[in-house]
Amino acid sequence: MEPVVRIASRTVVLAADNVDTDQIIPARFLTGTSREGLGASLFADWRRDGAGNLRPEFPLNQPEADGARILVAGANFGCGSSREHAPWALTDYGFAAVVSPSIADIFKGNAVRNGLVPVEIESQAHQRLLSRPGAEIVIAVEAGTVSLPGGGTARFELPPFARRCLLTGRGPLDFLLEQGPAISRYEREMSEVAGRGSSGAADPS
Amino acid sequence: MTGPRTLFDKIWDAHEAVPAGPDHPAVIYVDTHLIHEVTSPQAFALLGERGLPVRRPDRTWATVDHSIPTRFVEGRPAFLNRATRNQVATLERNCEAHGIPIFRMGDPGQGIVHVIGPELGLTQPGRTIVCGDSHTSTHGAFGAWAFGIGTTEVAQVLATQCLLQERPRTLSIEVSGTLAPGVSAKDLILGIIRRFGVDAGRGYVIEYRGGAVEALGMEARMTLCNMSIEAGARAGLVAPDETTFEYLEGRENVPSGEGFRDLVAGWRKLPSDEGAVFDRSLSFDAGSIEPMVTWGTNPAMSCGVSEAVPAPSDPEERAALEYMGLEAGRPLLGRPADVVFIGSCTNARISDLRAAARVLAGRKTNPRTRLLVVPGSAKVRRQAEAEGLDEVFRSAGAEWRAPGCSMCIAMNGDRLSPQELAVSTSNRNFQGRQGPGGRTVLASPVTAAASALAGAVADPRPFLSN
Ligand code: SF4
């Protein structure tokens, strides 16, 4: 994973609330065993009609959306299935951040682990971004700020660990592997307690 | 933590292998890891790239469910395409390479991952259970903290048996009253999501409490917890009680005799203490709902089966009505159904099939409606066949299939054609979920069965009264 520090780009606006992962990438594109190339199926049923032709009215298909790396979406973005194919499709397509008033829990975690910045901002700032598709904005990961069209900035929160993962490109797996001895200790303690009828982590029988 | 604790607090406390620090979340130990063919291949690939072994193959179980066909042609599984067949083969190879037990197609233990965990006794109170699938919330019915994870996390659990977790907040949903006849756990959770919305549970673990929840059997509790994710919560819990213990006693992977009594003694300590504080509390009257149906494209867009479809209150609802081809102000009742699907991890357990069979017994489906009945597991299938339910379904005109996710998710060959409308016992009515352009009406097994008879969205209650 590459470090993500600052994203400067035009926005694409997809204003609908509750965009679920079945829309981000429909299940029929989940039959592969690799994570490459999923960008081609991003928003497949919205981007293309039944015959496979691009729908010109869909925001991603408009000429000014070309090369934009920031998606401004409605509330509760990424709800539904836990498929990590959703952030894979977004990053493979070229997106580096999703800006929304609220982003679904599982999606948010999946996004960070793939270097896609989940940016949750308050609704007034969000409204301004919604009303100005194609605005040039800057997301600063360390400071947790988004510049707004027409001046000013909005703040967004990230758990400190998620922020560090993004900034350093080092993921949770590296951290967990370093915890090996502590995990072994926990396993030993728990199997002792489990022998005395605890409700904790019993060893499989 | 001292003082009164919630059920969730107790599970969290017992699984903190490393507490949270100033610069990292807590390391949470995973007791049970379930995997399937769709969200695991890239995780195994990651392990391969880094040369990592699976830390606890004895805490990992695999099954095939999402992309497998539920139909056989000349005795051979009718895979949708080479990709789905390859996904299944990849899982089999990965499990062999790492010594992970796997339930293959045709095995007596195979089935939808959230149906087989409880059946096999792998789902137990107080455990942490994860799977690369958002409906892992189902297992919370046993008082386990069970939640869906992404594929990178699947790799983390395979390699370390742990996950990094920010502590979620707790949400109590107190359900009072009694469900009316013909109204089930499915209607209850649809009613709850309608009332509180699809992101009411975001950031929370829900604990369903109160007399109406205690009165539910285990399978109904699973239906309730299953759809917690549709309310935005990664996990839903029901406190373990006698109903739970009775369900688990004698199951494979559950010790017997004294071992079981010891376990139960521990489990009895799990329910939330008197005076335990939840971050948020909501209440709901189970007696306030009738059989529910969804009219839109998210699970909160629902109404009672006899109600008129409400006028859209925002552009999203307007778009949903248009997608569904429905008009506000008219009931869904009588709206022709092309397909009725009885299946999925929400409603394909034996009690669901029995309920559907009671409606269908001695009757015929409307010729314009195709009825698909797909048991949640091989075990459910055997049990249904032992009770003669398959005969009831077949003579009513249904297709009786092999276990799998089937038409809950359009990736295995079972799917709707554009604009076809399905009354479905599954959990998601998202656009295209059951096939591009397909329209989904979520409902309970009895509502689905009644709709198959009527050839249209129907009220199940008249079929239950005689
Ligand atoms: S039945 Fe549907 S919701 Fe359940 S695991 Fe399968 S695809 Fe997911």
XYZ file of N, CA and C in Angstrom, chain B residues 5-131:
381
model
N -21.989 -4.442 33.643
C -21.535 -4.479 32.257
C -22.621 -5.049 31.341
N -22.592 -4.610 30.099
C -23.505 -5.202 29.114
C -22.906 -6.518 28.628
N -23.766 -7.311 27.988
C -23.323 -8.547 27.341
C -22.128 -8.257 26.437
N -22.247 -7.186 25.656
C -21.154 -6.872 24.744
C -19.870 -6.551 25.498
N -19.980 -5.741 26.569
C -18.789 -5.402 27.355
C -18.062 -6.661 27.815
N -18.855 -7.656 28.255
C -18.233 -8.869 28.797
C -17.469 -9.625 27.715
N -18.068 -9.677 26.524
C -17.374 -10.399 25.445
C -16.116 -9.630 25.047
N -16.263 -8.326 24.934
C -15.102 -7.495 24.563
C -13.967 -7.710 25.579
N -14.305 -7.588 26.866
C -13.270 -7.684 27.898
C -12.531 -9.017 27.835
N -13.289 -10.085 27.529
C -12.671 -11.419 27.522
C -11.820 -11.659 26.279
N -11.888 -10.772 25.298
C -11.183 -11.038 24.039
C -10.126 -10.008 23.684
N -9.846 -9.125 24.633
C -8.801 -8.137 24.395
C -7.445 -8.798 24.595
N -6.840 -9.251 23.519
C -5.508 -9.854 23.646
C -4.486 -8.773 23.972
N -4.680 -7.597 23.383
C -3.857 -6.422 23.703
C -4.808 -5.236 23.784
N -4.869 -4.558 24.928
C -5.777 -3.410 25.028
C -5.349 -2.271 24.091
N -6.293 -1.396 23.816
C -5.985 -0.253 22.950
C -4.883 0.592 23.571
N -4.022 1.145 22.742
C -2.988 2.064 23.213
C -3.238 3.426 22.605
N -2.377 4.394 22.920
C -2.598 5.748 22.397
C -2.555 5.787 20.863
N -1.812 4.857 20.266
C -1.674 4.935 18.807
C -2.170 3.696 18.082
N -2.922 2.862 18.772
C -3.514 1.712 18.070
C -4.785 1.250 18.772
N -5.705 0.671 18.003
C -6.917 0.115 18.615
C -6.594 -1.196 19.339
N -7.583 -1.746 20.014
C -7.378 -3.004 20.729
C -7.162 -4.150 19.744
N -6.382 -5.134 20.191
C -6.218 -6.368 19.423
C -7.231 -7.367 19.985
N -8.173 -7.753 19.155
C -9.255 -8.634 19.601
C -9.022 -10.042 19.065
N -9.097 -11.010 19.968
C -8.875 -12.399 19.572
C -10.149 -12.989 18.976
N -9.990 -13.717 17.896
C -11.134 -14.320 17.201
C -11.222 -15.803 17.560
N -12.351 -16.208 18.135
C -12.507 -17.619 18.503
C -12.796 -18.481 17.279
N -13.652 -17.984 16.419
C -14.140 -18.803 15.305
C -14.116 -17.981 14.027
N -13.442 -18.502 13.019
C -13.322 -17.808 11.734
C -13.958 -18.680 10.657
N -14.972 -18.144 10.012
C -15.656 -18.869 8.944
C -15.266 -18.237 7.615
N -14.989 -19.056 6.637
C -14.604 -18.497 5.339
C -15.410 -19.139 4.208
N -15.534 -18.422 3.115
C -16.212 -18.974 1.933
C -15.466 -18.561 0.673
N -15.964 -19.010 -0.467
C -15.170 -18.941 -1.693
C -15.018 -17.526 -2.264
N -15.920 -16.587 -1.924
C -15.900 -15.307 -2.624
C -14.943 -14.292 -1.995
N -14.877 -14.254 -0.668
C -14.078 -13.203 -0.029
C -12.763 -13.721 0.542
N -12.389 -14.965 0.206
C -11.130 -15.483 0.753
C -9.973 -15.591 -0.237
N -10.192 -15.725 -1.549
C -9.034 -16.020 -2.408
C -7.940 -14.955 -2.318
N -8.325 -13.682 -2.313
C -7.310 -12.627 -2.263
C -6.604 -12.616 -0.908
N -7.276 -13.093 0.136
C -6.640 -13.166 1.456
C -5.556 -14.240 1.469
N -5.879 -15.405 0.916
C -4.863 -16.457 0.836
C -3.699 -16.004 -0.050
N -4.029 -15.260 -1.108
C -2.974 -14.773 -2.003
C -2.014 -13.863 -1.229
N -2.587 -13.028 -0.350
C -1.766 -12.124 0.456
C -0.835 -12.923 1.382
N -1.388 -13.971 2.001
C -0.555 -14.834 2.846
C 0.574 -15.438 2.020
N 0.214 -15.879 0.828
C 1.208 -16.482 -0.056
C 2.330 -15.516 -0.395
N 1.937 -14.273 -0.743
C 2.945 -13.265 -1.100
C 3.940 -13.040 0.026
N 3.435 -13.129 1.266
C 4.311 -12.823 2.397
C 4.830 -14.076 3.087
N 4.495 -15.226 2.513
C 4.989 -16.481 3.065
C 4.491 -16.784 4.474
N 3.265 -16.391 4.768
C 2.728 -16.569 6.117
C 1.872 -17.831 6.211
N 1.980 -18.568 7.319
C 1.095 -19.713 7.530
C -0.242 -19.269 8.143
N -1.225 -20.158 8.148
C -2.473 -19.901 8.883
C -2.210 -20.251 10.338
N -2.438 -19.290 11.224
C -2.071 -19.494 12.625
C -2.903 -20.596 13.282
N -4.212 -20.559 13.106
C -5.071 -21.529 13.787
C -6.064 -22.170 12.817
N -5.554 -23.112 11.994
C -6.498 -23.815 11.109
C -7.592 -24.534 11.906
N -7.304 -24.824 13.193
C -8.308 -25.515 14.017
C -9.408 -24.573 14.502
N -9.252 -23.300 14.264
C -10.325 -22.343 14.580
C -10.972 -21.792 13.311
N -10.666 -22.401 12.184
C -11.126 -21.906 10.891
C -11.948 -22.992 10.205
N -13.068 -22.599 9.650
C -13.915 -23.548 8.910
C -14.335 -22.914 7.590
N -14.369 -23.717 6.547
C -14.734 -23.204 5.232
C -15.955 -23.927 4.678
N -16.741 -23.175 3.938
C -17.844 -23.794 3.222
C -17.974 -23.091 1.875
N -18.701 -23.716 0.957
C -18.995 -23.059 -0.316
C -20.489 -22.757 -0.352
N -20.844 -21.542 -0.727
C -22.263 -21.169 -0.702
C -22.632 -20.089 -1.726
N -21.816 -19.047 -1.866
C -22.249 -17.889 -2.668
C -22.299 -18.165 -4.172
N -21.230 -18.727 -4.702
C -21.155 -18.813 -6.166
C -21.445 -20.217 -6.690
N -21.845 -21.110 -5.803
C -22.152 -22.471 -6.277
C -23.560 -22.530 -6.865
N -23.768 -23.415 -7.824
C -25.126 -23.588 -8.346
C -25.968 -24.391 -7.354
N -27.270 -24.219 -7.395
C -28.149 -25.031 -6.558
C -28.903 -26.029 -7.434
N -28.441 -26.153 -8.656
C -29.095 -26.983 -9.647
C -28.059 -27.956 -10.205
N -28.482 -29.175 -10.463
C -27.594 -30.165 -11.042
C -28.143 -30.584 -12.394
N -27.251 -30.771 -13.349
C -27.678 -31.292 -14.644
C -26.951 -32.613 -14.846
N -27.717 -33.650 -15.053
C -27.170 -35.012 -15.171
C -26.223 -35.326 -14.024
N -26.678 -34.974 -12.838
C -25.911 -35.313 -11.643
C -24.698 -34.445 -11.390
N -24.463 -33.456 -12.260
C -23.287 -32.594 -12.051
C -23.717 -31.164 -11.787
N -22.998 -30.494 -10.866
C -23.382 -29.118 -10.536
C -23.310 -28.220 -11.770
N -24.372 -27.434 -11.991
C -24.434 -26.569 -13.167
C -23.841 -25.212 -12.838
N -22.509 -25.158 -12.759
C -21.840 -23.885 -12.465
C -22.211 -22.846 -13.508
N -22.319 -21.588 -13.054
C -22.687 -20.497 -13.959
C -21.637 -20.330 -15.052
N -20.383 -20.390 -14.667
C -19.310 -20.193 -15.647
C -17.999 -20.713 -15.065
N -16.961 -20.549 -15.824
C -15.678 -21.074 -15.395
C -15.160 -20.331 -14.158
N -15.467 -19.027 -14.089
C -14.970 -18.231 -12.960
C -15.517 -18.756 -11.631
N -16.805 -19.063 -11.577
C -17.367 -19.526 -10.300
C -16.812 -20.911 -9.949
N -16.670 -21.744 -10.960
C -16.092 -23.063 -10.709
C -14.660 -22.908 -10.176
N -13.939 -21.970 -10.753
C -12.556 -21.742 -10.340
C -12.480 -21.193 -8.916
N -13.464 -20.355 -8.548
C -13.477 -19.825 -7.187
C -13.594 -20.963 -6.166
N -14.485 -21.900 -6.469
C -14.687 -23.032 -5.565
C -13.416 -23.888 -5.512
N -12.831 -24.137 -6.666
C -11.604 -24.948 -6.710
C -10.469 -24.254 -5.957
N -10.421 -22.935 -6.056
C -9.369 -22.176 -5.368
C -9.512 -22.330 -3.856
N -10.755 -22.238 -3.358
C -10.961 -22.405 -1.915
C -10.540 -23.810 -1.488
N -10.917 -24.797 -2.285
C -10.564 -26.184 -1.932
C -9.047 -26.346 -1.867
N -8.370 -25.763 -2.841
C -6.897 -25.848 -2.857
C -6.295 -25.155 -1.634
N -6.796 -23.943 -1.352
C -6.255 -23.192 -0.214
C -6.483 -23.938 1.097
N -7.652 -24.542 1.255
C -7.954 -25.261 2.496
C -7.055 -26.481 2.630
N -6.846 -27.192 1.523
C -5.951 -28.349 1.571
C -4.539 -27.906 1.960
N -4.079 -26.838 1.340
C -2.707 -26.393 1.582
C -2.504 -25.983 3.034
N -3.556 -25.474 3.692
C -3.387 -24.949 5.050
C -4.047 -25.809 6.121
N -4.581 -26.955 5.728
C -5.183 -27.846 6.718
C -6.463 -27.313 7.342
N -7.245 -26.606 6.554
C -8.507 -26.048 7.056
C -9.663 -26.961 6.655
N -10.506 -27.341 7.622
C -11.646 -28.187 7.252
C -12.599 -27.444 6.311
N -13.064 -28.131 5.303
C -13.954 -27.487 4.329
C -15.144 -28.391 4.041
N -16.316 -27.770 3.943
C -17.531 -28.468 3.530
C -17.751 -28.202 2.053
N -17.558 -29.231 1.252
C -17.692 -29.081 -0.199
C -19.123 -29.356 -0.621
N -19.407 -29.046 -1.870
C -20.732 -29.361 -2.403
C -20.983 -30.861 -2.234
N -22.156 -31.189 -1.732
C -22.506 -32.591 -1.551
C -22.146 -33.127 -0.169
N -21.286 -32.429 0.589
C -20.967 -32.880 1.947
C -22.187 -32.701 2.851
N -22.361 -33.604 3.814
C -23.538 -33.479 4.700
C -23.526 -32.217 5.555
N -22.359 -31.585 5.758
C -22.304 -30.389 6.604
C -22.318 -29.091 5.820
N -22.370 -29.177 4.477
C -22.270 -27.954 3.658
C -23.539 -27.120 3.767
N -23.391 -25.827 3.518
C -24.555 -24.952 3.495
C -24.113 -23.508 3.555
N -25.075 -22.605 3.641
C -24.757 -21.187 3.777
C -24.015 -21.003 5.099
N -22.950 -20.253 5.046
C -22.043 -20.145 6.184
C -22.773 -19.785 7.491
N -23.783 -18.931 7.409
C -24.479 -18.512 8.633
C -25.561 -19.501 9.066
N -25.813 -20.478 8.236
C -26.743 -21.530 8.644
C -25.954 -22.668 9.288
N -24.775 -22.974 8.735
C -24.063 -24.145 9.259
C -23.322 -23.871 10.570
N -22.888 -22.627 10.799
C -22.166 -22.338 12.051
C -22.974 -22.764 13.276
N -24.198 -22.268 13.394
C -25.031 -22.680 14.518
C -25.356 -24.180 14.503
N -25.673 -24.706 13.324
C -26.013 -26.129 13.219
C -24.929 -27.033 13.765
N -23.686 -26.662 13.470
C -22.555 -27.502 13.862
C -22.117 -27.227 15.294
N -22.787 -26.271 15.939
C -22.398 -25.928 17.311
C -21.123 -25.102 17.363
N -20.702 -24.526 16.232
C -19.517 -23.660 16.221
C -19.866 -22.291 16.779
N -21.125 -21.933 16.680
C -21.611 -20.654 17.181
C -22.040 -20.848 18.629
N -21.284 -20.260 19.538
C -21.592 -20.440 20.958
C -21.579 -19.094 21.676
N -22.353 -19.006 22.770
C -22.397 -17.753 23.521
C -21.005 -17.300 23.938
N -20.818 -15.993 23.958
C -19.571 -15.433 24.468
C -18.423 -15.453 23.495
N -18.588 -16.096 22.354
C -17.480 -16.196 21.405
C -17.383 -14.953 20.522
N -16.206 -14.759 19.965
C -16.048 -13.814 18.867
C -16.011 -14.635 17.580
N -16.837 -14.233 16.624
C -16.963 -14.977 15.373
C -16.888 -13.977 14.233
N -16.030 -14.236 13.271
C -15.976 -13.347 12.116
C -16.013 -14.154 10.826
N -16.400 -13.466 9.764
C -16.453 -14.078 8.441
C -16.443 -12.928 7.439
